[in-house]
Amino acid sequence: MRIALGMFAHEANSFSPHPTDLDDFEGRQLLRGAELLAGWEGTNTEPGGALALLTAEPDCEIVPLLGARALSGAPIRRKVFESLLGELLDRLRASLPVDGVLLVLHGAMMADAGEGKEPLDDATGEVLARVRELIGPQVPIVGTLDLHANVTQRMVAAATALVGYQTAPHVDMGATGEAAARLLLATLRGEVSPVSALVRLPMILPPENADHRVGPLAEVLDRAREIEARPEILRVGVYPVQPWLDAPDVASSVLVIGNDNVRLVNELAHELARAFWERRDRFAPDLLSPDEAIARALAREQGTVVLCDSADSTTSGSTGDSTAILRAALARAPLAWPALLNIVDPAAVAAAIAAGVGNSLSVPVGGSLASDFFAPVPFSGRVKLLSDGEFRFKGPGMRGVLHYMGRTAVLVNDNIYLVVMERAVSQWDPQLYRSLGLEPTDARIVQVKSPRAFRAAYEEIADEVLVVRAPGAASPELAALPWRRLGRPIYPLDPQISWP
């Protein structure tokens, strides 16, 4: 069996001012041909999980295509999207015939309007549809999705099956890739005939309280696992959607995939969707102002307090240059206990490099990438360390994946240790700080720019987690954002909406 393997993954945020360009893919992952097969062993990723299964099959030949993944941000520039999709299709065309296609996707990808075109709100659907058009109706396509995918009817119609994460914090990427590969092989061998039922709900939900272990999402996922345990069911997905997609067709959803039983999967999908809808009011997080959060952390006699700066989450599409917590910390300096903070600011990094390790400098930091949300803050301190900014995740989420902050400096002022980086990275793992000689368990305050996924690695070292109310492109206060195109009515912007 010849299995074509490709990856085209990006999570859009309509409120981010940073358009996703080619260098965003080059700075994260842009792999061609055989490169796509190298380096995944031992990583908790979709390609890692899929390859572990497929390479163990003696009758399976893997045909690598293109692997493109960028950090979350504003929609992809249209010419970049078309170029990457065109290359993926060209490589697939040159590889035909193939028996099956496995695509690593996200599900919340968008492309901008470009010249004389409408915005491409369902870019994932476009990828699947164009692949389907090329290979024809008989060759199975199985795609992987993030739990926050905006699953559309076009995506479901083009794919044979879509297999999504089942955890938040996300720790099952490898398992998801393996499950997708297993379902593809079972389809090719005639063991199953997948049919799908998608039910979309008019709601968008902040991710801070969306946890697979406890709370409203856990209750829905528990019911999903009960459904999935039935012999007629192949996979069940619950998708609380990336909520910062300002487009007409955005919705949370459930997707039930069964073995050749359309009536059953529809019944079960609607039942699960009702359970999801009934819990919508329980997803709103409790928020503290930056000053309140810092005061509460400093009032403790001991312990490490993680300040969840989710509004500036780099894995939710924000820019990473928020100054809200830094400004509040500086207002209380000198701090009695260490605080580890971080910010994206290439100009400040360059100034630190020019000053040199051990020397002092005064420089404005932050607020340069998302000026609608943030303003620069003057920072005076000593350059403690300079680094190339490369580190590898060691926690459960994306374990083994290398990340690139670009040139990075650690600046110190009155117990404030500020990590200043050239480019944003995922902040799920304390290795961001440890790779720079900063130990989170030695600090009273640790800033993390992630709404939920960081908890998998941080909860074992955090004595308390506080979610901060701050501005940003990924604010959990969804009704306060400047929506222009979102389909209405939709919860929570229209709290009185009824469904179905």
Coordinates of C-alpha atoms in Angstrom, one line a residue:
M1 CA 0.0 0.0 0.0
R2 CA 1.3 3.4 -1.0
I3 CA 0.4 6.0 1.6
A4 CA 1.0 9.7 0.7
L5 CA 1.8 11.7 3.8
G6 CA 1.5 15.5 4.0
M7 CA 1.2 18.3 6.5
F8 CA -0.4 21.8 6.1
A9 CA -1.3 23.2 9.5
H10 CA -1.9 26.6 10.9
E11 CA -4.4 28.1 13.4
A12 CA -5.7 31.6 12.4
N13 CA -6.7 34.4 14.7
S14 CA -8.6 37.2 12.9
F15 CA -7.6 39.8 15.5
S16 CA -3.9 39.2 15.2
P17 CA -2.0 42.1 13.4
H18 CA 0.7 39.7 12.2
P19 CA -0.1 38.2 8.8
T20 CA 1.3 34.6 8.5
D21 CA 4.0 34.7 5.8
L22 CA 6.4 32.2 4.4
D23 CA 9.1 32.9 7.0
D24 CA 6.6 31.9 9.7
F25 CA 6.5 28.4 8.2
E26 CA 10.3 28.4 7.6
G27 CA 10.8 29.4 11.3
R28 CA 8.6 26.5 12.5
Q29 CA 8.4 23.6 10.1
L30 CA 8.7 23.5 6.3
L31 CA 9.8 20.0 5.2
R32 CA 10.0 18.6 1.8
G33 CA 10.1 15.0 0.6
A34 CA 12.3 12.7 2.7
E35 CA 12.8 15.5 5.2
L36 CA 9.2 14.9 6.3
L37 CA 10.2 11.4 7.5
A38 CA 13.2 12.4 9.5
G39 CA 13.4 13.5 13.1
W40 CA 9.9 12.4 14.3
E41 CA 10.9 9.3 16.2
G42 CA 10.1 9.7 19.9
T43 CA 8.1 12.9 19.4
N44 CA 4.6 13.4 20.7
T45 CA 3.3 14.7 17.3
E46 CA 0.8 13.6 14.7
P47 CA 3.6 12.7 12.2
G48 CA 5.5 10.9 15.0
G49 CA 2.4 8.8 15.9
A50 CA 1.5 8.1 12.2
L51 CA 5.0 7.1 11.2
A52 CA 5.5 4.8 14.2
L53 CA 2.5 2.8 13.0
L54 CA 3.0 2.9 9.3
T55 CA 6.7 2.1 9.3
A56 CA 5.9 -1.1 11.3
E57 CA 3.6 -2.3 8.5
P58 CA 5.5 -4.6 6.1
D59 CA 3.1 -4.0 3.2
C60 CA 3.1 -0.2 3.6
E61 CA 5.2 2.3 1.6
I62 CA 5.1 5.9 2.8
V63 CA 5.3 8.6 0.1
P64 CA 6.3 11.9 1.8
L65 CA 4.9 15.1 0.2
L66 CA 5.2 18.5 2.0
G67 CA 5.2 19.3 5.7
A68 CA 4.3 22.9 6.4
R69 CA 3.3 24.2 9.9
A70 CA 3.4 27.7 11.3
L71 CA 2.7 29.1 14.8
S72 CA -0.8 30.6 15.2
G73 CA -1.3 34.1 13.8
A74 CA -3.4 36.1 11.5
P75 CA -4.6 34.4 8.3
I76 CA -2.0 33.2 5.9
R77 CA -1.1 35.5 3.0
R78 CA -3.0 34.3 0.0
K79 CA 0.0 33.9 -2.3
V80 CA 1.8 31.9 0.4
F81 CA -1.2 29.6 0.9
E82 CA -1.6 29.0 -2.8
S83 CA 2.1 28.4 -3.2
L84 CA 2.3 25.8 -0.4
L85 CA -0.9 24.1 -1.5
G86 CA 0.3 24.1 -5.1
E87 CA 3.5 22.4 -4.0
L88 CA 1.7 19.9 -1.9
L89 CA -0.6 19.0 -4.9
D90 CA 2.4 18.9 -7.3
R91 CA 4.2 16.5 -5.1
L92 CA 1.1 14.3 -4.8
R93 CA 0.5 14.4 -8.5
A94 CA 4.0 13.3 -9.2
S95 CA 3.5 10.4 -6.7
L96 CA 0.4 8.9 -8.2
P97 CA -1.0 6.4 -8.1
V98 CA -1.3 6.1 -4.3
D99 CA -3.7 3.9 -2.3
G100 CA -4.4 6.4 0.5
V101 CA -3.6 9.9 1.7
L102 CA -2.9 10.9 5.3
L103 CA -2.9 14.7 6.0
V104 CA -1.8 16.4 9.2
L105 CA -4.1 19.4 9.5
H106 CA -5.3 21.8 12.1
G107 CA -8.8 22.7 11.1
A108 CA -8.8 26.5 11.9
M109 CA -6.7 27.6 9.0
M110 CA -7.6 30.7 7.0
A111 CA -6.1 32.7 4.1
D112 CA -6.5 36.4 3.5
A113 CA -8.2 37.9 0.5
G114 CA -5.1 38.5 -1.6
E115 CA -5.6 40.5 -4.8
G116 CA -9.2 40.6 -6.1
K117 CA -10.4 37.6 -4.1
E118 CA -12.6 36.9 -1.1
P119 CA -11.0 35.8 2.1
L120 CA -10.6 32.0 2.3
D121 CA -12.3 31.3 5.6
D122 CA -12.2 27.5 5.3
A123 CA -8.7 27.0 4.1
T124 CA -8.6 23.4 5.5
G125 CA -11.7 22.6 3.5
E126 CA -9.9 24.0 0.4
V127 CA -6.9 21.7 1.0
L128 CA -9.1 18.6 1.4
A129 CA -11.3 19.5 -1.6
R130 CA -8.3 20.1 -3.9
V131 CA -6.6 16.8 -2.8
R132 CA -9.9 15.0 -3.4
E133 CA -10.3 16.6 -6.8
L134 CA -6.8 15.3 -7.7
I135 CA -7.0 11.7 -6.5
G136 CA -10.6 11.0 -7.3
P137 CA -13.5 9.7 -5.2
Q138 CA -12.2 6.2 -4.5
V139 CA -8.9 6.9 -2.7
P140 CA -9.4 7.4 1.0
I141 CA -8.2 10.6 2.7
V142 CA -7.8 10.7 6.5
G143 CA -6.9 14.0 8.1
T144 CA -5.9 14.9 11.7
L145 CA -7.4 17.9 13.4
D146 CA -6.7 20.0 16.5
L147 CA -9.4 20.0 19.2
H148 CA -10.0 23.6 18.3
A149 CA -10.8 23.0 14.6
N150 CA -13.6 24.8 12.9
V151 CA -15.0 21.7 11.3
T152 CA -17.1 22.4 8.2
Q153 CA -19.4 20.4 6.0
R154 CA -16.9 20.9 3.2
M155 CA -14.1 19.3 5.2
V156 CA -16.3 16.3 6.1
A157 CA -17.5 15.9 2.5
A158 CA -14.0 15.9 1.1
A159 CA -12.4 13.5 3.6
T160 CA -13.0 9.9 4.3
A161 CA -12.5 10.5 8.0
L162 CA -11.3 13.3 10.2
V163 CA -9.5 12.4 13.5
G164 CA -9.1 15.1 16.1
Y165 CA -7.3 15.5 19.5
Q166 CA -9.3 14.3 22.5
T167 CA -7.3 16.2 25.1
A168 CA -7.0 19.7 26.4
P169 CA -4.2 20.3 27.5
H170 CA -3.2 18.7 24.2
V171 CA -1.1 15.7 25.1
D172 CA -2.4 13.1 22.5
M173 CA -0.9 14.4 19.3
G174 CA 1.0 11.2 18.8
A175 CA -2.0 9.1 19.6
T176 CA -4.1 11.1 17.2
G177 CA -1.6 10.5 14.3
E178 CA -1.5 6.8 15.2
A179 CA -5.4 6.6 15.3
A180 CA -5.6 8.4 11.9
A181 CA -3.1 6.0 10.3
R182 CA -4.9 3.0 11.8
L183 CA -8.2 4.1 10.5
L184 CA -6.7 4.7 7.0
L185 CA -5.2 1.2 6.9
A186 CA -8.5 -0.4 8.1
T187 CA -10.3 1.4 5.4
L188 CA -7.8 0.3 2.7
R189 CA -8.0 -3.3 3.9
G190 CA -11.8 -3.2 3.6
E191 CA -12.3 -3.8 7.4
V192 CA -14.4 -0.6 7.8
S193 CA -16.4 1.8 5.7
P194 CA -16.4 5.1 7.5
V195 CA -19.5 7.4 7.5
S196 CA -19.6 10.7 9.4
A197 CA -22.2 12.9 11.1
L198 CA -21.3 16.5 11.9
V199 CA -23.4 18.7 14.2
R200 CA -22.4 22.3 14.5
L201 CA -23.5 24.5 17.4
P202 CA -23.8 28.3 17.3
M203 CA -21.3 29.0 20.0
I204 CA -17.7 30.0 20.5
L205 CA -16.0 29.2 23.8
P206 CA -12.9 30.6 25.6
P207 CA -10.4 27.8 26.2
E208 CA -9.3 28.5 29.7
N209 CA -11.9 26.2 31.3
A210 CA -11.9 23.7 28.5
D211 CA -10.1 20.7 30.1
H212 CA -10.5 17.0 29.2
R213 CA -9.9 16.0 32.9
V214 CA -12.4 18.2 34.8
G215 CA -15.3 20.6 34.2
P216 CA -17.8 21.0 31.3
L217 CA -15.6 19.8 28.5
A218 CA -14.5 16.7 30.5
E219 CA -18.2 15.8 30.9
V220 CA -18.9 16.0 27.2
L221 CA -15.7 14.1 26.4
D222 CA -16.6 11.4 28.9
R223 CA -19.9 10.9 27.0
A224 CA -18.0 10.9 23.7
R225 CA -15.8 8.1 25.0
E226 CA -18.8 6.1 26.0
I227 CA -20.2 6.4 22.5
E228 CA -16.8 5.6 21.0
A229 CA -16.8 2.3 23.0
R230 CA -19.7 1.0 20.9
P231 CA -18.5 -1.5 18.3
E232 CA -20.3 0.3 15.5
I233 CA -18.4 3.6 16.2
L234 CA -14.9 4.3 14.9
R235 CA -14.1 7.8 16.3
V236 CA -15.9 10.7 18.1
G237 CA -14.6 14.2 18.1
V238 CA -15.7 17.2 20.3
Y239 CA -14.5 20.6 18.9
P240 CA -14.9 23.7 21.0
V241 CA -13.4 25.7 18.1
Q242 CA -10.7 28.4 17.9
P243 CA -13.0 31.3 19.1
W244 CA -11.1 34.2 17.4
L245 CA -12.2 33.4 13.8
D246 CA -14.1 36.5 12.6
A247 CA -15.9 34.7 9.7
P248 CA -19.5 33.9 8.9
D249 CA -19.3 30.1 9.2
V250 CA -17.7 29.5 12.6
A251 CA -19.1 27.0 15.2
S252 CA -18.3 24.5 17.9
S253 CA -19.1 21.0 16.8
V254 CA -19.2 17.3 17.4
L255 CA -18.2 14.7 14.8
V256 CA -19.2 11.0 15.1
I257 CA -17.6 8.5 12.7
G258 CA -19.2 5.1 12.4
N259 CA -18.9 2.0 10.4
D260 CA -21.5 2.1 7.6
N261 CA -24.4 3.1 9.7
V262 CA -25.6 6.6 8.8
R263 CA -28.7 6.6 11.0
L264 CA -26.9 5.7 14.1
V265 CA -24.1 8.2 13.8
N266 CA -26.6 11.0 13.2
E267 CA -28.6 10.0 16.3
L268 CA -25.5 9.8 18.5
A269 CA -24.0 13.1 17.1
H270 CA -27.2 15.0 18.0
E271 CA -27.3 13.5 21.4
L272 CA -23.7 14.5 22.1
A273 CA -24.3 18.0 20.7
R274 CA -27.2 18.6 23.1
A275 CA -24.9 17.6 26.0
F276 CA -22.3 20.1 24.8
W277 CA -24.8 22.9 24.3
E278 CA -26.3 22.5 27.8
R279 CA -22.9 23.2 29.4
R280 CA -22.0 26.4 27.4
D281 CA -22.4 28.8 30.4
R282 CA -19.7 27.0 32.4
F283 CA -16.7 27.8 30.1
A284 CA -16.2 31.4 31.2
P285 CA -13.0 31.8 33.3
D286 CA -12.5 33.8 36.5
L287 CA -10.1 36.7 35.8
L288 CA -7.9 38.9 37.9
S289 CA -6.3 42.2 36.8
P290 CA -2.5 42.0 36.5
D291 CA -2.0 44.0 39.7
E292 CA -4.4 41.8 41.6
A293 CA -2.7 38.6 40.3
I294 CA 0.8 39.9 41.2
A295 CA -0.4 41.0 44.7
R296 CA -2.0 37.6 45.4
A297 CA 1.2 35.8 44.3
L298 CA 3.5 38.0 46.4
A299 CA 1.2 37.6 49.4
R300 CA 2.0 33.9 49.6
E301 CA 4.6 32.7 52.0
Q302 CA 5.9 30.2 49.5
G303 CA 5.3 28.4 46.2
T304 CA 5.2 29.1 42.5
V305 CA 2.3 31.0 41.0
V306 CA 1.8 30.8 37.2
L307 CA 0.2 33.9 35.7
C308 CA -1.8 32.7 32.7
D309 CA -1.5 35.6 30.2
S310 CA -3.9 33.9 27.8
A311 CA -5.0 37.1 26.0
D312 CA -1.4 37.2 24.6
S313 CA -1.2 33.5 23.9
T314 CA 1.2 32.8 21.0
T315 CA -0.5 29.5 20.3
S316 CA -3.8 31.2 20.0
G317 CA -2.5 33.7 17.5
S318 CA -1.5 36.7 19.6
T319 CA 1.8 38.4 19.1
G320 CA 3.6 37.7 22.5
D321 CA 4.5 41.3 23.1
S322 CA 2.0 42.2 25.8
T323 CA 3.3 44.6 28.4
A324 CA 0.3 44.3 30.8
I325 CA 1.9 42.0 33.4
L326 CA 5.4 43.5 33.0
R327 CA 4.0 47.0 33.6
A328 CA 2.3 45.8 36.8
A329 CA 5.4 44.0 38.0
L330 CA 7.6 47.1 37.4
A331 CA 5.1 49.2 39.4
R332 CA 5.7 47.0 42.4
A333 CA 9.5 46.7 42.0
P334 CA 11.7 45.9 43.8
L335 CA 10.0 42.5 44.2
A336 CA 10.7 40.4 47.3
W337 CA 10.6 37.2 45.2
P338 CA 11.8 36.4 41.7
A339 CA 9.4 36.8 38.7
L340 CA 10.0 35.1 35.4
L341 CA 8.4 37.1 32.5
N342 CA 8.8 37.0 28.7
I343 CA 8.1 39.2 25.7
V344 CA 8.7 39.3 22.0
D345 CA 10.7 42.3 20.9
P346 CA 13.5 41.9 18.2
A347 CA 14.7 45.5 18.7
A348 CA 15.2 45.1 22.4
V349 CA 17.1 41.9 21.7
A350 CA 19.4 43.7 19.4
A351 CA 20.0 46.4 22.0
A352 CA 20.9 43.8 24.6
I353 CA 23.3 42.1 22.2
A354 CA 24.9 45.5 21.6
A355 CA 25.2 46.2 25.3
G356 CA 26.7 42.8 26.0
V357 CA 26.4 40.3 28.9
G358 CA 27.0 41.9 32.3
N359 CA 26.3 45.4 31.2
S360 CA 23.3 47.6 31.8
L361 CA 20.9 49.1 29.4
S362 CA 17.6 51.1 29.3
V363 CA 15.3 50.1 26.4
P364 CA 11.6 50.2 25.6
V365 CA 10.2 46.7 25.4
G366 CA 7.0 45.3 24.0
G367 CA 4.0 46.8 22.3
S368 CA 5.6 47.1 18.9
L369 CA 3.8 44.2 17.2
A370 CA 0.2 44.8 18.4
S371 CA 0.0 48.5 19.1
D372 CA -3.8 48.3 19.1
F373 CA -3.6 46.2 22.3
F374 CA -0.3 47.1 23.9
A375 CA 2.1 50.0 24.5
P376 CA 5.9 49.8 25.1
V377 CA 7.3 49.9 28.6
P378 CA 10.7 51.4 29.5
F379 CA 12.9 48.8 31.1
S380 CA 16.3 49.3 32.8
G381 CA 18.3 46.4 33.8
R382 CA 21.4 44.2 33.4
V383 CA 22.0 41.8 30.5
K384 CA 22.3 38.4 32.3
L385 CA 22.5 36.1 29.3
L386 CA 22.4 35.9 25.5
S387 CA 21.2 32.8 23.7
D388 CA 20.4 31.4 20.2
G389 CA 16.9 30.7 21.6
E390 CA 16.7 27.0 20.6
F391 CA 15.1 24.6 23.0
R392 CA 13.3 21.3 23.0
F393 CA 10.0 20.5 24.7
K394 CA 10.4 17.8 27.4
G395 CA 6.8 17.8 28.9
P396 CA 3.8 15.8 27.7
G397 CA 2.6 18.2 24.9
M398 CA 4.7 18.2 21.7
R399 CA 7.4 16.3 23.6
G400 CA 10.7 16.3 21.7
V401 CA 9.8 19.1 19.3
L402 CA 12.5 21.8 18.8
H403 CA 11.5 25.4 19.1
Y404 CA 13.2 28.6 17.8
M405 CA 12.9 31.9 19.7
G406 CA 15.6 33.5 17.6
R407 CA 18.2 35.5 19.4
T408 CA 17.2 35.8 23.0
A409 CA 18.3 37.9 26.0
V410 CA 17.6 37.6 29.7
L411 CA 17.4 41.1 31.3
V412 CA 17.2 41.5 35.1
N413 CA 15.7 44.4 37.1
D414 CA 14.9 44.1 40.9
N415 CA 14.1 40.4 40.8
I416 CA 12.3 40.7 37.5
Y417 CA 13.9 38.3 35.0
L418 CA 12.6 39.2 31.6
V419 CA 13.2 36.9 28.6
V420 CA 13.2 38.9 25.4
M421 CA 13.0 36.9 22.2
E422 CA 13.1 37.7 18.5
R423 CA 10.2 35.5 17.6
A424 CA 7.2 33.9 19.3
V425 CA 7.1 30.3 20.2
S426 CA 4.7 27.9 21.9
Q427 CA 4.7 28.4 25.7
W428 CA 3.5 25.0 26.8
D429 CA 6.7 23.9 28.5
P430 CA 9.0 25.3 31.3
Q431 CA 11.9 24.5 29.1
L432 CA 11.4 28.0 27.6
Y433 CA 12.9 29.3 30.9
R434 CA 15.1 26.3 31.9
S435 CA 17.0 26.5 28.6
L436 CA 18.1 30.0 29.7
G437 CA 19.2 28.9 33.2
L438 CA 16.0 30.1 34.9
E439 CA 14.2 27.6 37.1
P440 CA 10.5 28.2 37.5
T441 CA 10.3 26.5 40.8
D442 CA 12.8 29.0 42.2
A443 CA 10.4 31.9 41.3
R444 CA 7.3 33.2 42.9
I445 CA 5.8 34.4 39.7
V446 CA 6.0 32.7 36.2
Q447 CA 4.3 34.2 33.2
V448 CA 2.9 31.8 30.6
K449 CA 1.2 32.9 27.4
S450 CA -1.1 30.0 26.8
P451 CA -4.8 29.5 27.9
R452 CA -4.8 25.8 28.7
A453 CA -2.1 23.6 27.0
F454 CA 0.6 24.8 29.4
R455 CA -1.1 23.0 32.3
A456 CA 0.1 19.6 31.2
A457 CA 3.7 20.5 32.0
Y458 CA 3.3 23.3 34.5
E459 CA 0.7 21.9 36.9
E460 CA 3.2 19.6 38.7
I461 CA 5.4 22.6 39.6
A462 CA 2.7 25.3 40.1
D463 CA 1.2 25.8 43.5
E464 CA -1.4 28.1 42.0
V465 CA -2.6 29.2 38.5
L466 CA -4.2 32.6 38.1
V467 CA -5.8 33.7 34.8
V468 CA -5.1 37.4 34.1
R469 CA -7.5 39.9 32.6
A470 CA -5.5 41.7 30.0
P471 CA -5.9 43.0 26.4
G472 CA -4.8 40.9 23.5
A473 CA -5.8 39.2 20.3
A474 CA -6.7 36.1 22.2
S475 CA -8.8 37.6 25.0
P476 CA -11.2 35.2 26.7
E477 CA -13.7 38.2 26.9
L478 CA -15.1 37.3 23.5
A479 CA -18.0 39.7 23.5
A480 CA -15.6 42.7 23.9
L481 CA -13.7 42.0 20.7
P482 CA -14.3 44.1 17.5
W483 CA -16.2 41.5 15.5
R484 CA -17.1 42.5 11.9
R485 CA -17.9 39.3 9.9
L486 CA -18.9 36.7 12.5
G487 CA -22.2 34.9 11.8
R488 CA -24.9 36.0 14.2
P489 CA -26.6 35.1 16.4
I490 CA -24.0 33.1 18.3
Y491 CA -23.2 32.4 21.9
P492 CA -21.9 34.2 24.0
L493 CA -22.2 37.4 22.0
D494 CA -26.0 36.7 21.8
P495 CA -26.5 34.9 25.2
Q496 CA -30.3 34.4 24.7
I497 CA -29.9 32.4 21.6
S498 CA -31.7 29.0 21.5
W499 CA -30.6 25.8 19.8
P500 CA -31.6 23.7 18.0

